[in-house]
Tab-separated table of C-alpha atoms in Angstrom:
chain	number	residue	atom	x	y	z
A	16	MET	CA	97.398	75.800	102.772
A	17	ASN	CA	100.789	75.645	101.057
A	18	ASP	CA	104.175	75.455	102.786
A	19	VAL	CA	103.879	79.063	104.004
A	20	ALA	CA	102.011	79.140	107.318
A	21	LEU	CA	99.592	82.024	107.734
A	22	SER	CA	98.920	83.964	110.938
A	23	VAL	CA	96.908	87.041	111.921
A	24	LEU	CA	97.726	90.351	113.596
A	25	ASP	CA	94.711	92.242	114.966
A	26	LEU	CA	94.643	95.889	116.089
A	27	VAL	CA	90.876	95.673	116.775
A	28	PRO	CA	89.911	98.552	114.459
A	29	VAL	CA	87.039	100.883	115.442
A	30	ARG	CA	85.150	102.492	112.580
A	31	THR	CA	82.775	105.439	112.421
A	32	GLY	CA	79.692	104.840	114.563
A	33	GLN	CA	81.064	101.626	116.028
A	34	THR	CA	81.363	101.092	119.781
A	35	SER	CA	84.289	99.419	121.514
A	36	SER	CA	81.985	96.533	122.382
A	37	GLU	CA	81.056	96.030	118.739
A	38	ALA	CA	84.689	96.296	117.610
A	39	ILE	CA	85.834	93.676	120.111
A	40	ALA	CA	82.930	91.390	119.201
A	41	ALA	CA	84.017	91.633	115.567
A	42	SER	CA	87.605	90.746	116.443
A	43	LEU	CA	86.608	87.756	118.560
A	44	SER	CA	84.533	86.535	115.630
A	45	LEU	CA	87.586	86.992	113.416
A	46	ALA	CA	89.672	84.927	115.854
A	47	GLU	CA	87.116	82.128	115.507
A	48	THR	CA	87.421	82.378	111.732
A	49	ALA	CA	91.214	82.143	111.892
A	50	ASP	CA	90.956	79.121	114.191
A	51	ARG	CA	88.532	77.375	111.845
A	52	LEU	CA	90.617	78.102	108.733
A	53	GLY	CA	93.863	76.719	110.169
A	54	TYR	CA	95.831	79.930	110.730
A	55	ARG	CA	98.847	79.302	112.964
A	56	ARG	CA	98.684	82.319	115.308
A	57	TYR	CA	96.362	85.145	116.230
A	58	TRP	CA	98.102	88.080	117.910
A	59	PHE	CA	96.684	91.274	119.386
A	60	ALA	CA	98.670	94.511	119.220
A	61	GLU	CA	99.018	97.087	122.005
A	62	HIS	CA	98.156	100.698	121.231
A	63	HIS	CA	96.762	103.421	123.470
A	64	ASN	CA	94.544	106.491	123.215
A	65	MET	CA	93.741	106.039	119.528
A	66	PRO	CA	90.115	106.497	118.366
A	67	ALA	CA	90.479	103.862	115.648
A	68	VAL	CA	92.184	101.142	117.721
A	69	ALA	CA	90.672	99.123	120.603
A	70	SER	CA	93.582	96.747	121.212
A	71	THR	CA	94.793	98.440	124.388
A	72	THR	CA	95.195	95.316	126.545
A	73	PRO	CA	96.455	92.208	124.716
A	74	PRO	CA	96.227	89.871	127.761
A	75	VAL	CA	92.509	90.612	128.235
A	76	LEU	CA	91.787	90.088	124.549
A	77	ILE	CA	93.863	86.893	124.456
A	78	ALA	CA	91.897	85.497	127.408
A	79	ALA	CA	88.618	86.277	125.659
A	80	ALA	CA	89.831	84.704	122.407
A	81	ALA	CA	90.981	81.598	124.285
A	82	THR	CA	87.371	80.852	125.235
A	83	ARG	CA	86.286	81.087	121.590
A	84	THR	CA	89.061	79.033	119.948
A	85	SER	CA	90.586	75.585	120.352
A	86	ARG	CA	93.640	75.281	118.104
A	87	VAL	CA	95.200	78.578	117.000
A	88	ARG	CA	98.087	79.998	119.043
A	89	LEU	CA	97.162	83.263	120.758
A	90	GLY	CA	99.559	86.028	121.628
A	91	SER	CA	100.622	89.643	121.803
A	92	GLY	CA	102.020	91.512	118.876
A	93	GLY	CA	103.152	92.806	121.155
A	94	VAL	CA	103.184	93.794	124.794
A	95	MET	CA	105.043	97.110	124.864
A	96	LEU	CA	107.367	96.349	127.742
A	97	PRO	CA	108.322	99.929	128.717
A	98	ASN	CA	104.675	100.377	129.742
A	99	HIS	CA	104.573	97.508	132.227
A	100	ALA	CA	106.379	96.006	135.183
A	101	PRO	CA	108.048	92.720	134.168
A	102	LEU	CA	106.403	90.780	137.018
A	103	ILE	CA	102.923	91.891	135.913
A	104	VAL	CA	103.618	90.779	132.333
A	105	ALA	CA	104.972	87.443	133.540
A	106	GLU	CA	101.981	86.835	135.813
A	107	GLN	CA	99.473	87.715	133.113
A	108	PHE	CA	101.024	85.398	130.545
A	109	ALA	CA	101.579	82.604	133.050
A	110	ALA	CA	97.843	82.775	133.754
A	111	LEU	CA	97.089	82.748	130.036
A	112	GLU	CA	99.313	79.692	129.598
A	113	ALA	CA	97.295	77.988	132.326
A	114	ILE	CA	94.041	78.931	130.555
A	115	ALA	CA	95.188	77.731	127.110
A	116	PRO	CA	98.171	75.389	127.657
A	117	GLY	CA	100.608	75.215	124.779
A	118	ARG	CA	98.843	77.960	122.805
A	119	ILE	CA	100.275	81.202	124.187
A	120	ASP	CA	102.900	83.477	122.598
A	121	LEU	CA	104.402	86.460	124.412
A	122	GLY	CA	105.595	88.999	121.873
A	123	LEU	CA	107.573	91.814	123.501
A	124	GLY	CA	108.236	95.218	121.987
A	125	ARG	CA	110.466	98.109	123.020
A	126	ALA	CA	108.304	100.964	121.717
A	127	PRO	CA	105.680	102.528	124.007
A	128	GLY	CA	102.792	102.083	121.564
A	129	SER	CA	101.646	105.663	122.048
A	130	ASP	CA	102.936	109.101	123.018
A	131	PRO	CA	105.122	110.015	126.053
A	132	VAL	CA	102.127	111.299	128.043
A	133	ILE	CA	100.356	107.935	127.844
A	134	THR	CA	103.558	106.097	128.703
A	135	GLN	CA	103.994	108.301	131.758
A	136	LEU	CA	100.449	107.461	132.842
A	137	LEU	CA	101.105	103.741	132.364
A	138	ARG	CA	104.421	103.738	134.192
A	139	GLY	CA	104.968	106.326	136.916
A	140	SER	CA	108.748	105.959	136.594
A	141	GLY	CA	108.742	107.650	133.184
A	142	THR	CA	109.829	106.357	129.799
A	143	THR	CA	113.546	106.676	129.167
A	144	SER	CA	114.811	104.493	131.983
A	145	ASP	CA	112.346	101.719	131.143
A	146	VAL	CA	113.415	101.647	127.488
A	147	GLU	CA	117.062	101.477	128.527
A	148	GLN	CA	116.299	98.517	130.814
A	149	PHE	CA	114.507	96.571	128.088
A	150	PRO	CA	117.177	93.841	127.709
A	151	ARG	CA	117.223	93.170	131.458
A	152	HIS	CA	113.427	93.174	131.661
A	153	VAL	CA	113.231	90.572	128.874
A	154	GLN	CA	115.565	88.329	130.861
A	155	ASP	CA	113.588	88.942	134.051
A	156	ILE	CA	110.318	87.899	132.409
A	157	ALA	CA	111.847	84.694	131.051
A	158	ALA	CA	113.161	83.819	134.502
A	159	LEU	CA	109.891	84.639	136.260
A	160	LEU	CA	107.935	82.456	133.820
A	161	SER	CA	110.165	79.416	134.345
A	162	ALA	CA	109.227	76.699	136.811
A	163	GLU	CA	112.305	77.578	138.885
A	164	GLY	CA	111.382	81.238	139.109
A	165	ALA	CA	113.769	84.140	139.640
A	166	ALA	CA	116.016	84.459	142.699
A	167	LEU	CA	116.540	87.891	144.204
A	168	ARG	CA	119.647	88.432	146.290
A	169	PHE	CA	119.518	90.791	149.266
A	170	THR	CA	122.508	92.870	150.265
A	171	SER	CA	122.441	90.918	153.534
A	172	GLY	CA	123.179	87.762	151.580
A	173	GLY	CA	119.763	86.100	151.642
A	174	GLU	CA	117.698	85.004	148.635
A	175	TYR	CA	114.030	85.458	147.766
A	176	THR	CA	112.397	83.348	145.032
A	177	VAL	CA	109.674	84.857	142.830
A	178	ARG	CA	107.484	82.857	140.433
A	179	ALA	CA	104.903	84.195	138.015
A	180	THR	CA	102.617	81.302	138.931
A	181	PRO	CA	102.897	78.681	141.701
A	182	SER	CA	103.025	75.476	139.667
A	183	ALA	CA	103.644	75.953	135.963
A	184	THR	CA	103.571	72.978	133.608
A	185	GLY	CA	104.453	75.048	130.548
A	186	VAL	CA	105.591	78.504	129.554
A	187	PRO	CA	104.543	80.888	126.782
A	188	GLU	CA	106.871	81.165	123.817
A	189	VAL	CA	108.683	84.511	123.993
A	190	TRP	CA	109.268	86.521	120.799
A	191	LEU	CA	110.996	89.856	120.355
A	192	LEU	CA	109.309	92.327	118.021
A	193	GLY	CA	110.744	95.378	116.367
A	194	SER	CA	111.441	97.408	113.262
A	195	SER	CA	115.057	98.367	113.933
A	196	ASP	CA	118.577	96.972	114.018
A	197	TYR	CA	118.486	97.110	117.830
A	198	SER	CA	115.661	94.603	118.262
A	199	ALA	CA	117.167	92.238	115.683
A	200	GLN	CA	120.549	92.253	117.420
A	201	LEU	CA	119.005	91.841	120.873
A	202	ALA	CA	116.937	88.847	119.759
A	203	ALA	CA	120.039	87.303	118.193
A	204	SER	CA	122.177	87.811	121.291
A	205	HIS	CA	119.503	86.251	123.541
A	206	GLY	CA	118.752	83.306	121.246
A	207	LEU	CA	115.106	84.324	120.881
A	208	PRO	CA	112.668	84.188	117.959
A	209	TYR	CA	112.270	87.531	116.213
A	210	VAL	CA	109.512	89.270	114.247
A	211	PHE	CA	110.188	92.300	112.057
A	212	ALA	CA	107.201	94.675	112.068
A	213	ASN	CA	107.068	94.973	108.298
A	214	HIS	CA	103.386	95.970	108.346
A	215	PHE	CA	104.288	99.183	110.161
A	216	SER	CA	107.677	100.137	108.781
A	217	GLY	CA	108.873	98.144	105.802
A	218	GLN	CA	112.189	99.996	105.922
A	219	GLY	CA	115.376	98.132	106.799
A	220	LEU	CA	113.862	94.662	106.547
A	221	GLU	CA	116.756	92.983	104.745
A	222	ARG	CA	119.383	94.485	107.065
A	223	ALA	CA	117.441	93.504	110.202
A	224	LEU	CA	117.052	89.898	109.070
A	225	ASP	CA	120.734	89.709	108.126
A	226	LEU	CA	121.806	91.072	111.514
A	227	TYR	CA	119.536	88.616	113.281
A	228	ARG	CA	120.593	85.537	111.338
A	229	THR	CA	124.341	86.206	111.171
A	230	GLY	CA	124.566	87.285	114.826
A	231	TYR	CA	122.356	84.547	116.249
A	232	ARG	CA	123.592	82.810	119.387
A	233	PRO	CA	121.834	79.454	119.818
A	234	SER	CA	119.863	78.931	123.025
A	235	GLU	CA	118.653	75.706	124.592
A	236	GLU	CA	115.044	76.425	123.577
A	237	HIS	CA	115.935	77.751	120.128
A	238	PRO	CA	119.094	76.249	118.610
A	239	GLU	CA	118.322	77.904	115.265
A	240	PRO	CA	117.096	81.425	114.440
A	241	ARG	CA	113.325	81.674	113.932
A	242	THR	CA	111.549	84.558	112.328
A	243	PHE	CA	108.449	85.488	110.423
A	244	LEU	CA	107.210	88.722	108.890
A	245	THR	CA	104.058	90.832	109.039
A	246	VAL	CA	102.233	92.354	106.080
A	247	ASN	CA	99.106	94.439	105.521
A	248	ALA	CA	96.644	92.552	103.338
A	249	VAL	CA	93.224	93.006	101.779
A	250	ALA	CA	91.592	90.322	99.647
A	251	ALA	CA	88.220	90.584	97.928
A	252	PRO	CA	86.393	88.920	95.014
A	253	THR	CA	87.562	91.727	92.700
A	254	GLN	CA	90.572	94.024	92.554
A	255	ALA	CA	88.278	97.057	92.626
A	256	GLU	CA	86.614	96.001	95.872
A	257	ALA	CA	89.966	95.202	97.444
A	258	GLU	CA	91.323	98.653	96.580
A	259	ALA	CA	88.206	100.310	97.999
A	260	ARG	CA	88.410	98.324	101.237
A	261	ALA	CA	92.103	99.222	101.627
A	262	LEU	CA	91.471	102.969	101.419
A	263	PRO	CA	90.213	103.639	104.985
A	264	GLN	CA	93.350	102.181	106.579
A	265	LEU	CA	95.592	103.843	104.002
A	266	ARG	CA	94.057	107.202	104.846
A	267	MET	CA	94.469	106.485	108.570
A	268	MET	CA	98.144	105.733	107.933
A	269	ALA	CA	98.428	109.120	106.232
A	270	ARG	CA	96.906	110.832	109.273
A	271	LEU	CA	99.496	109.168	111.497
A	272	ARG	CA	102.423	110.039	109.245
A	273	LEU	CA	101.301	113.648	108.777
A	274	ASN	CA	100.453	114.220	112.471
A	275	LYS	CA	96.843	115.027	111.697
A	276	PRO	CA	94.136	114.610	114.380
A	277	LEU	CA	93.193	110.977	114.754
A	278	VAL	CA	89.604	109.866	114.271
A	279	ALA	CA	87.671	106.606	114.116
A	280	LEU	CA	88.387	104.573	111.004
A	281	GLU	CA	86.407	105.801	108.035
A	282	THR	CA	83.941	103.546	106.269
A	283	VAL	CA	84.686	102.721	102.648
A	284	GLU	CA	82.049	105.217	101.530
A	285	GLU	CA	83.543	107.986	103.690
A	286	SER	CA	87.022	107.354	102.308
A	287	LEU	CA	85.872	107.355	98.709
A	288	ALA	CA	83.982	110.638	99.197
A	289	ALA	CA	86.638	112.418	101.293
A	290	ALA	CA	88.599	115.397	100.029
A	291	THR	CA	92.309	114.764	99.653
A	292	ASP	CA	95.560	116.644	99.185
A	293	ALA	CA	99.001	116.036	97.721
A	294	ALA	CA	100.656	115.118	101.034
A	295	THR	CA	97.959	112.573	101.867
A	296	ASP	CA	98.081	111.116	98.366
A	297	ASP	CA	101.854	110.706	98.602
A	298	VAL	CA	101.625	108.765	101.882
A	299	VAL	CA	98.730	106.648	100.619
A	300	HIS	CA	100.599	105.803	97.409
A	301	ALA	CA	103.815	104.895	99.257
A	302	ALA	CA	102.002	102.698	101.765
A	303	ARG	CA	99.852	101.013	99.116
A	304	SER	CA	102.986	99.972	97.209
A	305	ARG	CA	103.984	97.787	100.183
A	306	TRP	CA	100.561	96.295	100.911
A	307	PHE	CA	99.126	93.101	99.423
A	308	VAL	CA	95.784	94.112	97.913
A	309	GLY	CA	93.810	92.100	95.377
A	310	THR	CA	91.910	88.875	94.869
A	311	GLY	CA	92.519	85.852	97.045
A	312	ASP	CA	94.689	84.268	94.369
A	313	SER	CA	96.834	87.357	93.824
A	314	VAL	CA	97.350	88.050	97.536
A	315	ALA	CA	98.195	84.408	98.237
A	316	GLY	CA	100.710	84.520	95.393
A	317	GLU	CA	102.300	87.687	96.766
A	318	VAL	CA	102.515	86.143	100.235
A	319	THR	CA	104.279	83.065	98.876
A	320	ALA	CA	106.731	85.126	96.829
A	321	PHE	CA	107.377	87.413	99.799
A	322	ALA	CA	108.105	84.451	102.091
A	323	GLU	CA	110.463	82.896	99.557
A	324	ARG	CA	112.303	86.173	98.999
A	325	TYR	CA	113.087	86.592	102.682
A	326	GLY	CA	113.481	82.930	103.595
A	327	VAL	CA	110.612	82.576	106.070
A	328	ASP	CA	108.025	79.839	106.418
A	329	GLU	CA	105.351	81.999	108.043
A	330	VAL	CA	103.693	85.307	107.209
A	331	MET	CA	101.413	87.167	109.605
A	332	LEU	CA	98.614	89.040	107.873
A	333	SER	CA	97.223	92.248	109.297
A	334	PRO	CA	93.813	92.161	107.565
A	335	VAL	CA	93.239	95.880	106.997
A	336	ALA	CA	90.053	95.675	104.952
A	337	GLY	CA	87.649	98.488	105.721
A	338	ALA	CA	83.895	98.087	106.125
A	339	TYR	CA	80.962	99.353	104.110
A	340	GLU	CA	78.296	101.287	106.003
A	341	SER	CA	75.705	98.557	105.418
A	342	GLU	CA	77.801	95.843	107.080
A	343	PRO	CA	76.972	94.873	110.685
A	344	LYS	CA	79.101	96.712	113.232
A	345	ASP	CA	79.764	93.577	115.273
A	346	SER	CA	80.999	91.646	112.224
A	347	PRO	CA	84.561	91.539	110.833
A	348	ALA	CA	83.061	91.599	107.310
A	349	GLY	CA	85.914	92.456	104.917
A	350	ARG	CA	88.604	91.288	107.320
A	351	ALA	CA	87.018	87.840	107.547
A	352	GLN	CA	86.651	87.819	103.761
A	353	THR	CA	90.393	88.482	103.472
A	354	LEU	CA	91.238	85.504	105.706
A	355	GLU	CA	88.769	83.245	103.886
A	356	LEU	CA	89.958	84.100	100.385
A	357	VAL	CA	93.698	83.939	101.144
A	358	ALA	CA	93.325	80.620	102.978
A	359	ALA	CA	91.280	79.147	100.126
A	360	ALA	CA	93.936	80.148	97.592
A	361	SER	CA	96.944	79.015	99.654
């Protein structure tokens, strides 16, 4: 690979006729591919109650991937903190660090990853207060993960020490994720690495990076600001195949943007045969203009140019290639092809 490190973001897509078991099997196979090809990280996202997405529990998926890989860093992209108690997150990732020492990343996000009903089900205390406490919860998790633990002070004057694990020899690397000025400024003020969710938004990228870099307060662990960016990518032997494989995810993006009922991810054949409308076409066209779709050489070239433009040394690919109906349902197929072709050309 060239000077730009490549990583992977996985939402564990579920296509028409595919079971959750088959979708997860495909993603674990993809994690093995990323490990073999020399990708730096492999992160699982957190989304809930979506027919086309099986990445509901990043810690469980990370643990499974840890047994199938030996080198690649594994992490969350991210854990949506308003959904979870800080101690639970700290304990889960302390256990993961013990399972795969030196290979665990804890990416934390402020969004719920679903709708308010799901967030209410995940956290009985509701949503608003948890979002408002996000900065404090980030600090709490960092303290709980440390070897010293966190000290609670009682009103009576006593102290109570809490540790995420009894005898830690290492800690996961904590990253803040976001697509807004808020997350960039929070990461800067806490001296934490930061990832802009460019694959999801793409709006405000330059401003967020500027806020993060100019406002960065050095920390002991991270004396300099660290950031990388995410992109949606599809690589195939021909441009035509790449465009066809991109269509199912582009149409799913349109459903999300237009508040249409969500369904399992279409196959390539279903997308090509589906009726369309002006609103869908507009969303598909706008999203496609920000995606990297083409041959391995062209996508690798776009990744390099993108990294140089924004001054990063790492780009995380969300391999959004759809599947043809004939391809095995427990295989990552086009997604693995994307990783193979981009790595070979980098």
